[in-house]
Short mmCIF file of C-alpha atoms in Angstrom, two decimals:
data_model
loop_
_atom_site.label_atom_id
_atom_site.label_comp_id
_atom_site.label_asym_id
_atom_site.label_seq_id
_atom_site.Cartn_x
_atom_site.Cartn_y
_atom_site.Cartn_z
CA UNK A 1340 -45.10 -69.28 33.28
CA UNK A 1341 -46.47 -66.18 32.60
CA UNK A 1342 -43.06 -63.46 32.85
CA UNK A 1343 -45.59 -59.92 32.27
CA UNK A 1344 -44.43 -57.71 35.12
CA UNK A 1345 -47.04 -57.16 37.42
CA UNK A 1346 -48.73 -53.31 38.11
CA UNK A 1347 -46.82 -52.24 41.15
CA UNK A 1348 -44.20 -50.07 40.16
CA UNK A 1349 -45.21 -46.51 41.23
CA UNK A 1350 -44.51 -43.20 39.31
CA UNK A 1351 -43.52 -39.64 40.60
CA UNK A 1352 -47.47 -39.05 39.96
CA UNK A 1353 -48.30 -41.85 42.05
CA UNK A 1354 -50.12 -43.69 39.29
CA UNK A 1355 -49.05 -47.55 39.38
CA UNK A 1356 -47.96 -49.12 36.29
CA UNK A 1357 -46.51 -52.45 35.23
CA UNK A 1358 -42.79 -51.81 34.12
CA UNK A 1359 -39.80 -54.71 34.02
CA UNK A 1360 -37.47 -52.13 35.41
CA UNK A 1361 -36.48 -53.26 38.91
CA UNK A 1362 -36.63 -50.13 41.93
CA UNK A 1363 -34.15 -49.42 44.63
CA UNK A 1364 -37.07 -49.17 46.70
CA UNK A 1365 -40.39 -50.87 47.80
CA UNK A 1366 -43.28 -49.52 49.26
CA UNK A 1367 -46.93 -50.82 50.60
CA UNK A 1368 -50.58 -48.85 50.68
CA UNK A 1369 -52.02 -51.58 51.52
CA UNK A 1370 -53.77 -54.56 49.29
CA UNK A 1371 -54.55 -53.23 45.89
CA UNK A 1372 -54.86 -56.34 44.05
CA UNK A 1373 -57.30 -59.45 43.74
CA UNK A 1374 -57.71 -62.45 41.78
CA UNK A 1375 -55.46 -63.14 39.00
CA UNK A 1376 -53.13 -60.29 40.66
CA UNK A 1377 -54.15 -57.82 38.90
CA UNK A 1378 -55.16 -54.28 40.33
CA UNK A 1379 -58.64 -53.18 41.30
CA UNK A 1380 -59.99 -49.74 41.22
CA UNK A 1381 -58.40 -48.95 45.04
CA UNK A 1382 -55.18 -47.27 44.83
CA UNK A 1383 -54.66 -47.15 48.28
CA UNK A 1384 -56.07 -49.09 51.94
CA UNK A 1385 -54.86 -46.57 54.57
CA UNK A 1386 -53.23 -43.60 54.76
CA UNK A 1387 -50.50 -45.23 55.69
CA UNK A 1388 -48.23 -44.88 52.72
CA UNK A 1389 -44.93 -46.18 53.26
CA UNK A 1390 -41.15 -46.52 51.83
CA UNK A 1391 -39.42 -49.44 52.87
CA UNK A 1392 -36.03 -51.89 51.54
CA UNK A 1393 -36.12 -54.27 49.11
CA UNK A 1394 -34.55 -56.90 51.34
CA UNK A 1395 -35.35 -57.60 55.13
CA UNK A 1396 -33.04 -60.31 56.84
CA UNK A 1397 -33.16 -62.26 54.01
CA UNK A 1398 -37.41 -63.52 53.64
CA UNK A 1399 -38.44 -63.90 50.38
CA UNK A 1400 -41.97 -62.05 50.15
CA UNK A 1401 -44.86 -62.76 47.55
CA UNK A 1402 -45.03 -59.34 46.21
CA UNK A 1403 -49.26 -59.98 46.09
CA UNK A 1404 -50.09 -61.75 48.35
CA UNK A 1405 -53.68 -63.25 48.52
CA UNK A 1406 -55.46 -60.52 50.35
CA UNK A 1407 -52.78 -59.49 52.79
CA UNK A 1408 -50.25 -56.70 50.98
CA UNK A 1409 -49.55 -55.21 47.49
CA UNK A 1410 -45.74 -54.67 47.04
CA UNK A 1411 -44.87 -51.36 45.24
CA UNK A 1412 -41.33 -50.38 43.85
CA UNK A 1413 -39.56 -47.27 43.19
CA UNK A 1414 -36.65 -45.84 41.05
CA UNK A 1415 -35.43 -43.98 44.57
CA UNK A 1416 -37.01 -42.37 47.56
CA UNK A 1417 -37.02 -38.93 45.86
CA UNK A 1418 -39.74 -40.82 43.53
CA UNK A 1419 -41.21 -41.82 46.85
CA UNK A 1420 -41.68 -38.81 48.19
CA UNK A 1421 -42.84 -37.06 45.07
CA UNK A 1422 -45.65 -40.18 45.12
CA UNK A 1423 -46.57 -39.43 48.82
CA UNK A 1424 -44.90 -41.74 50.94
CA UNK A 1425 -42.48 -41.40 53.66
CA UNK A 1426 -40.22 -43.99 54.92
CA UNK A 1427 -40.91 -46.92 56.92
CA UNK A 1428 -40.61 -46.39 60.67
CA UNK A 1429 -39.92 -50.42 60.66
CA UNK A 1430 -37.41 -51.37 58.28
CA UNK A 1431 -35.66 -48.20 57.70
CA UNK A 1432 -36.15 -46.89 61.48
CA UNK A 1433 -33.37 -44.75 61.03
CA UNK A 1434 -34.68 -42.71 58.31
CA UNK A 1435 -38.16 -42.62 59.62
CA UNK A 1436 -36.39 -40.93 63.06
CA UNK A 1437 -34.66 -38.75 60.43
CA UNK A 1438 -37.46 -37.78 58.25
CA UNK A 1439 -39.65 -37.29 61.34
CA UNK A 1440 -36.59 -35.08 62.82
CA UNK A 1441 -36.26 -33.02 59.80
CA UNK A 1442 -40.58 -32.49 60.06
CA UNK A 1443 -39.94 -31.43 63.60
CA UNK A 1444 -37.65 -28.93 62.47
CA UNK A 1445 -39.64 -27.31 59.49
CA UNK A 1446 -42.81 -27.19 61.50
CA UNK A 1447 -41.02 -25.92 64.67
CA UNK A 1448 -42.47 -28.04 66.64
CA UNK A 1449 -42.01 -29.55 70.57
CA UNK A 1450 -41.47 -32.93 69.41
CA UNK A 1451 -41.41 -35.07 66.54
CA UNK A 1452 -44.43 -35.64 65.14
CA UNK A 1453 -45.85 -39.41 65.33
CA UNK A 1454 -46.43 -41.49 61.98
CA UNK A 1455 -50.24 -41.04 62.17
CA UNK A 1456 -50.25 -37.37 62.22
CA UNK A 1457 -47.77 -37.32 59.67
CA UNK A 1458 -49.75 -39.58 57.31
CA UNK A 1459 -52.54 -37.60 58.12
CA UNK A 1460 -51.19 -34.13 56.56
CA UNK A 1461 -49.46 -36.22 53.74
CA UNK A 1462 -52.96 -37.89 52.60
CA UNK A 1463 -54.01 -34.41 52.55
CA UNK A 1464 -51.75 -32.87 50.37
CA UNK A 1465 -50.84 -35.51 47.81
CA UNK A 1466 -53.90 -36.65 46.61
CA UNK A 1467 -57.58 -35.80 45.74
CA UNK A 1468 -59.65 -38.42 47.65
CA UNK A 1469 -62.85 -38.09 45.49
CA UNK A 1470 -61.07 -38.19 42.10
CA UNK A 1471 -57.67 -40.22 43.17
CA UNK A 1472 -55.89 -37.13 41.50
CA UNK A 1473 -52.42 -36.19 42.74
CA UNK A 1474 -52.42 -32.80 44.16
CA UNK A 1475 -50.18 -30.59 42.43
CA UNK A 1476 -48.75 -26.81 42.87
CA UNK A 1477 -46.98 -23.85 41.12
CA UNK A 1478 -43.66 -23.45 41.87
CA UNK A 1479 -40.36 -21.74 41.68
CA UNK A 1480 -37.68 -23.87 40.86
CA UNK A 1481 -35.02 -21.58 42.26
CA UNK A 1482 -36.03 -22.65 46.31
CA UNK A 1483 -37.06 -25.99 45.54
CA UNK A 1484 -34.12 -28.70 47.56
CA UNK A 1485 -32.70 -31.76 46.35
CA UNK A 1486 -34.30 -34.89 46.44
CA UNK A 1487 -37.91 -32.66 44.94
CA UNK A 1488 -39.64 -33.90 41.75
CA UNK A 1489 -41.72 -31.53 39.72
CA UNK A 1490 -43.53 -31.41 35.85
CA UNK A 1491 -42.05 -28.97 33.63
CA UNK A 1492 -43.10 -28.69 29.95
CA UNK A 1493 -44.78 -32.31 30.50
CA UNK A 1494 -41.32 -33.54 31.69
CA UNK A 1495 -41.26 -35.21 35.30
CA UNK A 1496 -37.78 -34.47 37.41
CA UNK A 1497 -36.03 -33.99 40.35
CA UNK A 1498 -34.03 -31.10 41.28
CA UNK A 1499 -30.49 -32.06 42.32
CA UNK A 1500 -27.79 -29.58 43.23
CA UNK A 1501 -30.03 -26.49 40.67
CA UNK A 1502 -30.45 -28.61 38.25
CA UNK A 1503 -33.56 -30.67 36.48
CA UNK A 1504 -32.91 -34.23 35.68
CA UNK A 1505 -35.20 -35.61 33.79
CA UNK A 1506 -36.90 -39.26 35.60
CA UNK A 1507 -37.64 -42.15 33.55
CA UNK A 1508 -38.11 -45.78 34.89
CA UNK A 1509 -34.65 -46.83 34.51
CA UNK A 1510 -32.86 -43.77 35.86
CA UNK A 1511 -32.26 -40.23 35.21
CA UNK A 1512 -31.26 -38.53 32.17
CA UNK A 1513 -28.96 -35.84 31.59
CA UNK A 1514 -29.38 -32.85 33.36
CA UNK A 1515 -30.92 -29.62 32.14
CA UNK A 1516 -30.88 -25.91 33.44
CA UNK A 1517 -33.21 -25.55 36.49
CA UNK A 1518 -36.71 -24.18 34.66
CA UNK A 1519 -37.70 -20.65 36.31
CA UNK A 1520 -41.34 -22.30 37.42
CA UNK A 1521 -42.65 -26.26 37.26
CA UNK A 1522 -45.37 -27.99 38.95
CA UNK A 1523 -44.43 -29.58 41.96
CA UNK A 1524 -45.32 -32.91 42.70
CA UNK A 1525 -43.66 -33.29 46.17
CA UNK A 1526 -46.28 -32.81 48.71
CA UNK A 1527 -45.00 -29.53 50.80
CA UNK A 1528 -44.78 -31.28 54.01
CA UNK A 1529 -41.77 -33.64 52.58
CA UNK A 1530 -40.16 -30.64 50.45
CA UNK A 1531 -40.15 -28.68 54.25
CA UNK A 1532 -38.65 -32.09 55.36
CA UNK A 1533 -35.74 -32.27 52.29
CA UNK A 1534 -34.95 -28.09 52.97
CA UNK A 1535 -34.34 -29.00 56.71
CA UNK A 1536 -32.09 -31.71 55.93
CA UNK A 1537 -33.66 -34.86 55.36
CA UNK A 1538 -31.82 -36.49 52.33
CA UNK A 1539 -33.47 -38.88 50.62
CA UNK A 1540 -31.64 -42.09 48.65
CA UNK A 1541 -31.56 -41.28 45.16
CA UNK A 1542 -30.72 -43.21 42.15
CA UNK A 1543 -27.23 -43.69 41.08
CA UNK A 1544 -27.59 -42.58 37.85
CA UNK A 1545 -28.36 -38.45 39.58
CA UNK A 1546 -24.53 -38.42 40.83
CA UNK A 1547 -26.30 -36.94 44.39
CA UNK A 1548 -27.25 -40.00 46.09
CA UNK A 1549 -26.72 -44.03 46.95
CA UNK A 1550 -29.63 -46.21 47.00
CA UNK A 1551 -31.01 -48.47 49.48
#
């Protein structure tokens, strides 16, 4: 039996790479894969990008299934976020309601906004459709919330409590003075989200956060 792990764990980037490291979190963009189970040139189906649990009342799921779903994992939903997606209004209804809540509130808006129009302004912002690129932005550090990744120095990491842990796929390393500017991979709809009080499940391993 072949034991290679497969290409579906994403990155803060939102590139897709095969690690053995497990994720506290898995996600779906649609089917990415074909024959043999193996990626094609498609890195996403929809712009419905979405952050769901690992388990769901107990079912066992093919993680590629022929022609129906590609299964991606995360280190935490800070990872998530930083990749584009948002949570799933299905599995984790709760934190879809909050996420959506905490949009409402950035954007001052009437009502929450619904998942399509959220996906929408997310597809814009966190990638280049042409290229596949990840859209990314100066930034000071100093007003960026928890739960927000950025690229400092070639370093990936999230801000916790004014600090800069550096990511890797196992868990976050030891924390490092807050850099005065980064690049910030977070689309700016989801770091509006995390400053009005959406907070995201991070890794153990940041002391900030439980997982999934």
């Amino acid at each position: 039996m072949d034991r290679r792990p497969l290409q579906n764990r994403v990155l803060p980037t939102g590139d897709i790479i095969a690690d053995p490291a497990r994720g506290t979190l898995m996600g779906n963009r649609g089917c990415l894969h074909g024959i043999g189970r193996e990626l094609g040139v498609a890195r996403w189906r929809s712009k419905l990008w979405i952050c769901c649990t690992l388990t769901w009342k107990d079912v066992r799921r093919d993680p590629m299934p022929p022609g129906r779903w590609t299964a991606l994992f995360f280190l935490d939903e800070a990872t998530a976020l930083a990749a584009g997606h948002r949570p799933c209004a299905y599995c984790r209804r709760a934190d879809f309601l909050a996420y959506a809540e905490a949009w409402r509130a950035a954007e001052s808006l009437a009502r929450r906004p619904w998942a399509h129009e959220m996906d929408a302004r997310l597809h814009d912002e966190r990638v280049e459709s042409r290229t596949r690129r990840q859209v990314t932005r100066p930034v000071r550090c100093a007003g960026l919330p928890t739960g927000a990744m950025v690229r400092h120095d070639g370093t990936v990491g999230l801000i916790s409590q004014r600090r800069f842990l550096p990511w890797t796929s196992t868990g976050y390393g030891p924390p490092r003075p807050l850099p005065d500017r980064a690049e910030l991979l977070t689309p700016p709809a989801s770091v509006a989200a995390l400053r009005a009080g959406y907070r995201p499940a991070l890794h153990p391993s940041s002391d900030d956060g439980e997982t999934t």
